[in-house]
Amino acid sequence: METPIPESRKKFFLLSGEKSTLLQAELRALVEIYDRKARFEKIHDRVFVVDGKFSPDTILKRGAYINTGGLLLTHCKMEDMERSINSIAFEDFMESSVIFSASVFNLSHKPLSEKVEVIIGSAVKRRIPDARVSLKDPKKIVIGIISDNHLLIGVTDYMSKKGWRSRRPRTRPFFHPSVLYPKFARGLVNLSRVREGEVLLDPFCGTGSILIEASLIGAKTVGIDVSMKMCRGAMDNLRHYGLEALGVINSDSLRLPIRHADAMVTDIPYGRCSSSRGLKTKDLLQEFVSQAGDVVPRGRYCVIVHPKTIELDSPEAFDVKEDHEVYVHSRLTRAVTVLEMR
Ligand SMILES: C[S@@+](CC[C@H](N)C(=O)[O-])C[C@H]1O[C@@H](n2cnc3c(N)ncnc32)[C@H](O)[C@@H]1O
């Protein structure tokens, strides 16, 4: 029998290392979906403790920029590490015949990983004499995170891979250079705070990257593209992963052909894939945004990717909740704007 995880305990999360405000924003958005009242404590730019009623696995499964996380066991100053680790009641979190491993993430410059791993390993064995170590196939991983002069210890049983590599755009039946990478597309879907079973619309869906990531987290999806070739390609790409959209509509999104979506996430056309109506990107963005409020309800979100050089004039129907930047290459920095419907 697995030891049940109490949902009310504090959780910890370690973010991946990219330099963007998008990473923290994704974690906050995900936590907000499952517990609006959760409280955050920042330990380091990449390390957060969250006190809330949700299962850490739910967040880990969806997250794009979350490397690991789980239940918080303790956190302390480095000088107190032996005493703190030795006082953890590991037997409350692991069964008597647990197969476990210890894994340490060292965000400091001090060479302490091995020492912490050894202390964790012996502390677990002292508390649970029949526990066995397996680096290949552990059922629980005790995690240590060293940052500055701080040590955090947690436990997780979430190990599944996200499959970014296996979903690389070039491995899909239909490819176009305007495609978004799956990790980024997943991050955008999460910023929209869409829940499993709700409808997410991408009105400029191209090859379907956003539709794919939204479908994988269990949202229902609708895509629109003015190009028939893109619509067919997006459907082929979805089918490649055994997924299906509610619909992929060949239409002009400057006159949105649908009445309702719980969330909208899109990467507007610019450069080589500009609008069919020959509008400048700035005008297209403004025109599109002005009608988004007719589709997405009050209090819900619309996430728009656009070049940083093209700013969105403050629209009346929305509050700009967040603004992020993602460097792509010397000529393109993407802006990600999260709008909340008024
Ligand atoms: C930047 S690409 C989207 C790429 C997509 N996110 C992906 O990962 O493949 C923009 C798309 O908008 C489409 N588009 C341009 N003008 C449009 C319009 N007025 N209505 C609907 N789609 C349009 C283009 O055909 C293009 O596929």
Tab-separated table of C-alpha atoms and ligand atoms in Angstrom:
chain	number	residue	atom	x	y	z
A	1	MET	CA	0.000	0.000	0.000
A	2	GLU	CA	1.295	3.464	-0.939
A	3	THR	CA	1.480	6.005	1.896
A	4	PRO	CA	-1.240	8.601	1.092
A	5	ILE	CA	0.016	12.142	0.557
A	6	PRO	CA	-1.726	14.720	2.762
A	7	GLU	CA	-2.922	17.506	0.412
A	8	SER	CA	-2.719	20.297	2.991
A	9	ARG	CA	1.044	20.109	3.575
A	10	LYS	CA	3.531	22.522	2.110
A	11	LYS	CA	4.946	21.719	-1.319
A	12	PHE	CA	8.197	22.740	-2.941
A	13	PHE	CA	8.941	23.422	-6.614
A	14	LEU	CA	12.224	23.830	-8.475
A	15	LEU	CA	11.950	25.833	-11.712
A	16	SER	CA	14.106	25.228	-14.785
A	17	GLY	CA	16.954	27.641	-15.444
A	18	GLU	CA	15.794	29.807	-18.391
A	19	LYS	CA	16.054	33.547	-17.788
A	20	SER	CA	12.467	34.759	-18.045
A	21	THR	CA	9.683	35.919	-15.754
A	22	LEU	CA	7.530	33.361	-17.571
A	23	LEU	CA	8.827	30.561	-15.309
A	24	GLN	CA	7.549	31.967	-12.005
A	25	ALA	CA	4.375	33.173	-13.697
A	26	GLU	CA	3.631	29.662	-14.950
A	27	LEU	CA	3.968	28.184	-11.447
A	28	ARG	CA	1.739	30.911	-9.967
A	29	ALA	CA	-0.874	30.416	-12.707
A	30	LEU	CA	-0.953	26.652	-12.174
A	31	VAL	CA	-1.289	26.965	-8.409
A	32	GLU	CA	-4.065	29.564	-8.901
A	33	ILE	CA	-6.060	27.040	-10.959
A	34	TYR	CA	-6.139	24.483	-8.147
A	35	ASP	CA	-6.067	26.685	-5.020
A	36	ARG	CA	-6.577	30.435	-5.353
A	37	LYS	CA	-5.748	30.938	-1.675
A	38	ALA	CA	-2.355	29.184	-1.743
A	39	ARG	CA	0.561	31.135	-0.256
A	40	PHE	CA	4.024	31.422	-1.804
A	41	GLU	CA	7.412	31.693	-0.177
A	42	LYS	CA	10.355	32.442	-2.448
A	43	ILE	CA	13.522	30.683	-1.323
A	44	HIS	CA	15.547	31.467	-4.464
A	45	ASP	CA	14.693	32.653	-8.026
A	46	ARG	CA	14.193	28.988	-8.912
A	47	VAL	CA	12.903	27.566	-5.626
A	48	PHE	CA	9.445	28.105	-4.108
A	49	VAL	CA	7.535	26.724	-1.151
A	50	VAL	CA	3.765	26.779	-1.621
A	51	ASP	CA	1.222	26.252	1.119
A	52	GLY	CA	-2.016	25.130	-0.476
A	53	LYS	CA	-4.522	22.333	-0.907
A	54	PHE	CA	-3.591	20.587	-4.145
A	55	SER	CA	-1.563	17.579	-5.133
A	56	PRO	CA	1.946	18.504	-6.301
A	57	ASP	CA	1.683	15.861	-9.046
A	58	THR	CA	-1.139	17.810	-10.728
A	59	ILE	CA	1.177	20.798	-11.119
A	60	LEU	CA	4.198	18.682	-12.082
A	61	LYS	CA	2.256	16.876	-14.826
A	62	ARG	CA	1.158	20.151	-16.451
A	63	GLY	CA	4.189	22.376	-15.854
A	64	ALA	CA	6.549	23.255	-18.694
A	65	TYR	CA	9.173	25.090	-16.687
A	66	ILE	CA	9.016	23.115	-13.431
A	67	ASN	CA	11.934	20.697	-13.085
A	68	THR	CA	10.756	18.920	-9.975
A	69	GLY	CA	8.666	19.337	-6.875
A	70	GLY	CA	6.809	17.417	-4.200
A	71	LEU	CA	6.105	17.551	-0.484
A	72	LEU	CA	8.325	19.753	1.625
A	73	LEU	CA	9.986	17.839	4.461
A	74	THR	CA	12.163	20.575	5.938
A	75	HIS	CA	14.251	23.609	5.090
A	76	CYS	CA	17.100	25.057	7.085
A	77	LYS	CA	20.408	26.897	7.016
A	78	MET	CA	23.321	24.821	5.673
A	79	GLU	CA	25.028	24.742	9.080
A	80	ASP	CA	21.957	22.965	10.536
A	81	MET	CA	21.714	20.390	7.759
A	82	GLU	CA	22.733	17.235	9.681
A	83	ARG	CA	20.412	17.919	12.607
A	84	SER	CA	17.520	18.894	10.320
A	85	ILE	CA	17.832	15.900	7.990
A	86	ASN	CA	18.216	13.478	10.899
A	87	SER	CA	15.053	14.773	12.539
A	88	ILE	CA	12.824	14.090	9.466
A	89	ALA	CA	10.278	11.301	10.115
A	90	PHE	CA	10.870	9.644	6.698
A	91	GLU	CA	8.724	6.697	7.837
A	92	ASP	CA	5.635	8.974	7.629
A	93	PHE	CA	6.178	9.432	3.892
A	94	MET	CA	7.530	6.084	2.732
A	95	GLU	CA	6.498	2.479	3.279
A	96	SER	CA	8.775	0.092	5.191
A	97	SER	CA	10.072	-1.658	2.036
A	98	VAL	CA	10.426	1.516	-0.062
A	99	ILE	CA	12.827	1.619	-2.996
A	100	PHE	CA	14.227	5.133	-2.998
A	101	SER	CA	17.005	7.387	-4.236
A	102	ALA	CA	18.418	10.720	-3.079
A	103	SER	CA	18.932	13.465	-5.607
A	104	VAL	CA	20.576	16.812	-4.879
A	105	PHE	CA	20.277	19.988	-6.987
A	106	ASN	CA	23.077	22.367	-6.120
A	107	LEU	CA	22.320	25.987	-7.093
A	108	SER	CA	25.228	27.298	-5.011
A	109	HIS	CA	28.927	27.351	-5.910
A	110	LYS	CA	29.937	25.082	-3.013
A	111	PRO	CA	30.743	21.424	-3.782
A	112	LEU	CA	28.261	19.969	-1.280
A	113	SER	CA	26.010	17.680	-3.344
A	114	GLU	CA	27.695	14.383	-2.464
A	115	LYS	CA	27.840	15.154	1.248
A	116	VAL	CA	24.113	16.015	1.360
A	117	GLU	CA	23.239	12.887	-0.659
A	118	VAL	CA	25.136	10.679	1.818
A	119	ILE	CA	23.473	12.317	4.852
A	120	ILE	CA	20.014	11.855	3.296
A	121	GLY	CA	20.747	8.219	2.383
A	122	SER	CA	21.885	7.292	5.904
A	123	ALA	CA	19.047	9.208	7.587
A	124	VAL	CA	16.455	7.301	5.519
A	125	LYS	CA	18.132	3.931	6.244
A	126	ARG	CA	18.270	4.714	9.983
A	127	ARG	CA	14.520	5.462	10.083
A	128	ILE	CA	13.460	2.737	7.621
A	129	PRO	CA	15.909	-0.190	7.947
A	130	ASP	CA	14.343	-2.205	5.078
A	131	ALA	CA	14.484	0.700	2.606
A	132	ARG	CA	16.513	-0.096	-0.522
A	133	VAL	CA	18.353	2.301	-2.824
A	134	SER	CA	17.806	2.166	-6.588
A	135	LEU	CA	19.045	4.908	-8.868
A	136	LYS	CA	17.370	3.306	-11.888
A	137	ASP	CA	13.882	2.599	-10.646
A	138	PRO	CA	13.117	4.353	-7.344
A	139	LYS	CA	9.499	4.615	-6.138
A	140	LYS	CA	10.277	7.726	-4.060
A	141	ILE	CA	12.981	10.315	-4.542
A	142	VAL	CA	14.214	12.360	-1.605
A	143	ILE	CA	15.252	15.690	-3.082
A	144	GLY	CA	17.756	18.141	-1.650
A	145	ILE	CA	18.085	21.670	-3.061
A	146	ILE	CA	21.096	23.732	-2.016
A	147	SER	CA	20.818	27.459	-2.706
A	148	ASP	CA	23.104	30.112	-1.217
A	149	ASN	CA	23.282	29.145	2.456
A	150	HIS	CA	19.991	27.288	2.399
A	151	LEU	CA	18.986	23.626	2.167
A	152	LEU	CA	15.517	22.365	1.277
A	153	ILE	CA	14.569	18.704	1.592
A	154	GLY	CA	11.457	17.261	-0.042
A	155	VAL	CA	10.074	13.995	-1.335
A	156	THR	CA	8.413	13.160	-4.622
A	157	ASP	CA	7.049	10.148	-6.447
A	158	TYR	CA	6.512	12.005	-9.712
A	159	MET	CA	9.055	10.863	-12.302
A	160	SER	CA	7.377	10.826	-15.649
A	161	LYS	CA	9.074	12.585	-18.557
A	162	LYS	CA	7.383	15.472	-20.396
A	163	GLY	CA	8.329	14.247	-23.877
A	164	TRP	CA	9.491	17.607	-25.295
A	165	ARG	CA	12.119	15.895	-27.440
A	166	SER	CA	9.771	13.302	-28.834
A	167	ARG	CA	7.329	16.100	-29.768
A	168	ARG	CA	9.923	18.190	-31.617
A	169	PRO	CA	8.207	20.034	-34.507
A	170	ARG	CA	10.436	18.356	-37.120
A	171	THR	CA	9.189	14.919	-36.067
A	172	ARG	CA	5.554	15.806	-36.934
A	173	PRO	CA	3.815	15.020	-40.237
A	174	PHE	CA	3.305	18.747	-40.983
A	175	PHE	CA	5.987	21.401	-40.413
A	176	HIS	CA	6.140	25.169	-40.942
A	177	PRO	CA	8.964	27.496	-39.790
A	178	SER	CA	6.507	29.608	-37.753
A	179	VAL	CA	5.939	26.675	-35.380
A	180	LEU	CA	6.251	27.122	-31.596
A	181	TYR	CA	8.280	24.643	-29.561
A	182	PRO	CA	6.187	22.350	-27.339
A	183	LYS	CA	7.686	23.536	-24.044
A	184	PHE	CA	6.891	27.174	-24.806
A	185	ALA	CA	3.420	26.271	-26.125
A	186	ARG	CA	2.698	24.341	-22.890
A	187	GLY	CA	3.854	27.309	-20.795
A	188	LEU	CA	1.411	29.564	-22.692
A	189	VAL	CA	-1.460	27.119	-22.182
A	190	ASN	CA	-0.734	27.109	-18.443
A	191	LEU	CA	-0.640	30.919	-18.267
A	192	SER	CA	-4.216	30.894	-19.632
A	193	ARG	CA	-5.309	29.022	-16.469
A	194	VAL	CA	-7.487	26.721	-18.574
A	195	ARG	CA	-8.800	23.737	-16.617
A	196	GLU	CA	-9.096	20.134	-17.760
A	197	GLY	CA	-12.338	19.724	-19.759
A	198	GLU	CA	-12.665	23.442	-20.626
A	199	VAL	CA	-12.504	24.901	-24.140
A	200	LEU	CA	-9.313	26.600	-25.326
A	201	LEU	CA	-9.301	28.536	-28.599
A	202	ASP	CA	-6.246	29.296	-30.740
A	203	PRO	CA	-7.503	31.687	-33.465
A	204	PHE	CA	-4.210	31.666	-35.425
A	205	CYS	CA	-3.428	27.985	-34.922
A	206	GLY	CA	-0.872	27.346	-37.697
A	207	THR	CA	0.577	23.841	-37.307
A	208	GLY	CA	-1.324	23.269	-34.048
A	209	SER	CA	1.431	23.429	-31.379
A	210	ILE	CA	-0.822	25.170	-28.845
A	211	LEU	CA	-3.748	22.851	-29.638
A	212	ILE	CA	-1.500	19.813	-29.082
A	213	GLU	CA	-0.239	20.941	-25.670
A	214	ALA	CA	-3.718	22.030	-24.533
A	215	SER	CA	-5.203	18.678	-25.630
A	216	LEU	CA	-2.470	16.793	-23.759
A	217	ILE	CA	-3.427	18.448	-20.469
A	218	GLY	CA	-7.066	17.465	-21.066
A	219	ALA	CA	-8.572	20.705	-22.445
A	220	LYS	CA	-11.004	20.671	-25.390
A	221	THR	CA	-9.551	22.652	-28.265
A	222	VAL	CA	-10.707	24.741	-31.207
A	223	GLY	CA	-8.266	26.068	-33.815
A	224	ILE	CA	-8.841	28.628	-36.552
A	225	ASP	CA	-6.558	29.441	-39.468
A	226	VAL	CA	-7.139	31.426	-42.643
A	227	SER	CA	-4.994	28.934	-44.562
A	228	MET	CA	-6.603	25.608	-45.489
A	229	LYS	CA	-3.139	24.040	-45.723
A	230	MET	CA	-2.434	24.990	-42.079
A	231	CYS	CA	-5.833	23.665	-40.932
A	232	ARG	CA	-5.182	20.279	-42.578
A	233	GLY	CA	-1.620	20.262	-41.198
A	234	ALA	CA	-2.787	21.040	-37.641
A	235	MET	CA	-5.315	18.173	-37.821
A	236	ASP	CA	-2.638	15.772	-39.125
A	237	ASN	CA	-0.301	16.828	-36.302
A	238	LEU	CA	-2.978	16.320	-33.642
A	239	ARG	CA	-3.832	12.885	-35.078
A	240	HIS	CA	-0.113	11.973	-34.992
A	241	TYR	CA	-0.372	12.027	-31.151
A	242	GLY	CA	-3.821	10.353	-31.071
A	243	LEU	CA	-5.486	13.717	-30.308
A	244	GLU	CA	-8.464	15.427	-31.849
A	245	ALA	CA	-9.715	19.026	-31.636
A	246	LEU	CA	-13.407	19.897	-31.220
A	247	GLY	CA	-12.816	21.664	-34.522
A	248	VAL	CA	-10.179	23.231	-36.735
A	249	ILE	CA	-11.972	25.946	-38.699
A	250	ASN	CA	-10.757	27.475	-41.942
A	251	SER	CA	-11.766	31.088	-41.386
A	252	ASP	CA	-10.667	34.680	-40.780
A	253	SER	CA	-10.104	35.322	-37.059
A	254	LEU	CA	-10.581	39.039	-37.470
A	255	ARG	CA	-14.273	38.058	-37.570
A	256	LEU	CA	-14.243	35.254	-35.022
A	257	PRO	CA	-16.655	32.518	-36.100
A	258	ILE	CA	-17.196	31.125	-32.572
A	259	ARG	CA	-19.155	32.547	-29.619
A	260	HIS	CA	-17.500	31.044	-26.550
A	261	ALA	CA	-14.162	29.741	-25.258
A	262	ASP	CA	-13.018	29.481	-21.636
A	263	ALA	CA	-9.528	30.632	-22.572
A	264	MET	CA	-7.701	31.890	-25.630
A	265	VAL	CA	-4.002	31.337	-26.390
A	266	THR	CA	-2.420	32.449	-29.621
A	267	ASP	CA	0.699	33.453	-31.476
A	268	ILE	CA	-0.324	36.233	-33.844
A	269	PRO	CA	0.891	36.276	-37.465
A	270	TYR	CA	3.918	38.424	-38.198
A	271	GLY	CA	6.788	38.471	-40.663
A	272	ARG	CA	6.505	35.719	-43.209
A	273	CYS	CA	3.049	34.557	-42.085
A	274	SER	CA	1.261	37.887	-42.093
A	275	SER	CA	-2.493	38.301	-42.286
A	276	SER	CA	-4.454	37.432	-45.386
A	277	ARG	CA	-5.949	40.932	-45.319
A	278	GLY	CA	-2.553	42.591	-45.655
A	279	LEU	CA	-2.905	44.427	-42.332
A	280	LYS	CA	0.224	45.540	-40.486
A	281	THR	CA	0.923	43.309	-37.446
A	282	LYS	CA	0.099	46.155	-35.029
A	283	ASP	CA	-3.311	46.782	-36.666
A	284	LEU	CA	-4.065	43.075	-36.822
A	285	LEU	CA	-3.241	42.710	-33.118
A	286	GLN	CA	-5.491	45.633	-32.133
A	287	GLU	CA	-8.337	44.520	-34.367
A	288	PHE	CA	-8.173	40.955	-33.124
A	289	VAL	CA	-7.962	41.910	-29.442
A	290	SER	CA	-10.955	44.247	-29.723
A	291	GLN	CA	-13.286	41.292	-30.377
A	292	ALA	CA	-11.696	38.714	-28.044
A	293	GLY	CA	-13.835	39.973	-25.131
A	294	ASP	CA	-16.982	38.805	-26.994
A	295	VAL	CA	-15.734	35.213	-26.815
A	296	VAL	CA	-13.863	34.775	-23.510
A	297	PRO	CA	-15.935	35.409	-20.339
A	298	ARG	CA	-15.225	37.960	-17.619
A	299	GLY	CA	-12.436	37.011	-15.216
A	300	ARG	CA	-10.886	34.546	-17.705
A	301	TYR	CA	-7.702	34.955	-19.750
A	302	CYS	CA	-6.352	35.537	-23.223
A	303	VAL	CA	-2.621	34.880	-23.750
A	304	ILE	CA	-1.098	36.553	-26.801
A	305	VAL	CA	2.393	36.088	-28.217
A	306	HIS	CA	3.613	38.987	-30.362
A	307	PRO	CA	6.956	40.517	-31.298
A	308	LYS	CA	8.279	42.739	-28.465
A	309	THR	CA	8.581	45.616	-30.932
A	310	ILE	CA	4.803	45.649	-31.402
A	311	GLU	CA	3.034	46.967	-28.347
A	312	LEU	CA	-0.564	46.414	-27.452
A	313	ASP	CA	-2.406	49.698	-26.757
A	314	SER	CA	-4.281	49.388	-23.467
A	315	PRO	CA	-7.542	47.820	-24.473
A	316	GLU	CA	-10.741	48.842	-22.673
A	317	ALA	CA	-12.198	45.375	-22.323
A	318	PHE	CA	-9.163	43.945	-20.489
A	319	ASP	CA	-6.694	44.371	-17.715
A	320	VAL	CA	-3.135	43.503	-18.643
A	321	LYS	CA	-2.429	40.931	-15.940
A	322	GLU	CA	1.112	40.019	-16.956
A	323	ASP	CA	3.809	40.876	-19.499
A	324	HIS	CA	6.784	38.616	-20.213
A	325	GLU	CA	9.655	38.551	-22.674
A	326	VAL	CA	11.303	35.536	-24.269
A	327	TYR	CA	14.515	35.979	-26.270
A	328	VAL	CA	14.465	33.922	-29.481
A	329	HIS	CA	17.394	35.275	-31.535
A	330	SER	CA	19.115	38.620	-32.201
A	331	ARG	CA	16.239	39.849	-34.404
A	332	LEU	CA	13.320	38.467	-32.413
A	333	THR	CA	12.316	38.793	-28.774
A	334	ARG	CA	8.813	37.551	-28.170
A	335	ALA	CA	6.432	39.344	-25.844
A	336	VAL	CA	3.799	37.331	-24.015
A	337	THR	CA	0.850	39.389	-22.790
A	338	VAL	CA	-1.766	37.896	-20.479
A	339	LEU	CA	-5.076	39.771	-20.609
A	340	GLU	CA	-7.830	39.308	-18.042
A	341	MET	CA	-11.345	39.995	-19.310
A	342	ARG	CA	-13.230	42.747	-17.523
B	1	LIG	C1	2.584	32.712	-36.204
B	1	LIG	S1	1.619	31.585	-37.123
B	1	LIG	C2	1.055	30.483	-35.870
B	1	LIG	C3	2.014	29.378	-35.582
B	1	LIG	C4	1.473	28.376	-34.594
B	1	LIG	N1	1.448	28.924	-33.267
B	1	LIG	C5	2.290	27.084	-34.658
B	1	LIG	O1	2.933	26.737	-33.648
B	1	LIG	O2	2.318	26.452	-35.685
B	1	LIG	C6	0.202	32.515	-37.484
B	1	LIG	C7	-0.876	31.824	-38.286
B	1	LIG	O3	-1.959	32.740	-38.455
B	1	LIG	C8	-2.584	32.469	-39.699
B	1	LIG	N2	-3.355	33.677	-40.071
B	1	LIG	C9	-2.924	34.827	-40.629
B	1	LIG	N3	-3.948	35.720	-40.764
B	1	LIG	C10	-5.045	35.094	-40.265
B	1	LIG	C11	-6.397	35.494	-40.094
B	1	LIG	N4	-6.826	36.707	-40.478
B	1	LIG	N5	-7.266	34.605	-39.529
B	1	LIG	C12	-6.853	33.371	-39.139
B	1	LIG	N6	-5.586	32.936	-39.284
B	1	LIG	C13	-4.683	33.798	-39.833
B	1	LIG	C14	-1.438	32.124	-40.621
B	1	LIG	O4	-1.923	31.331	-41.694
B	1	LIG	C15	-0.493	31.369	-39.670
B	1	LIG	O5	-0.693	29.991	-39.784
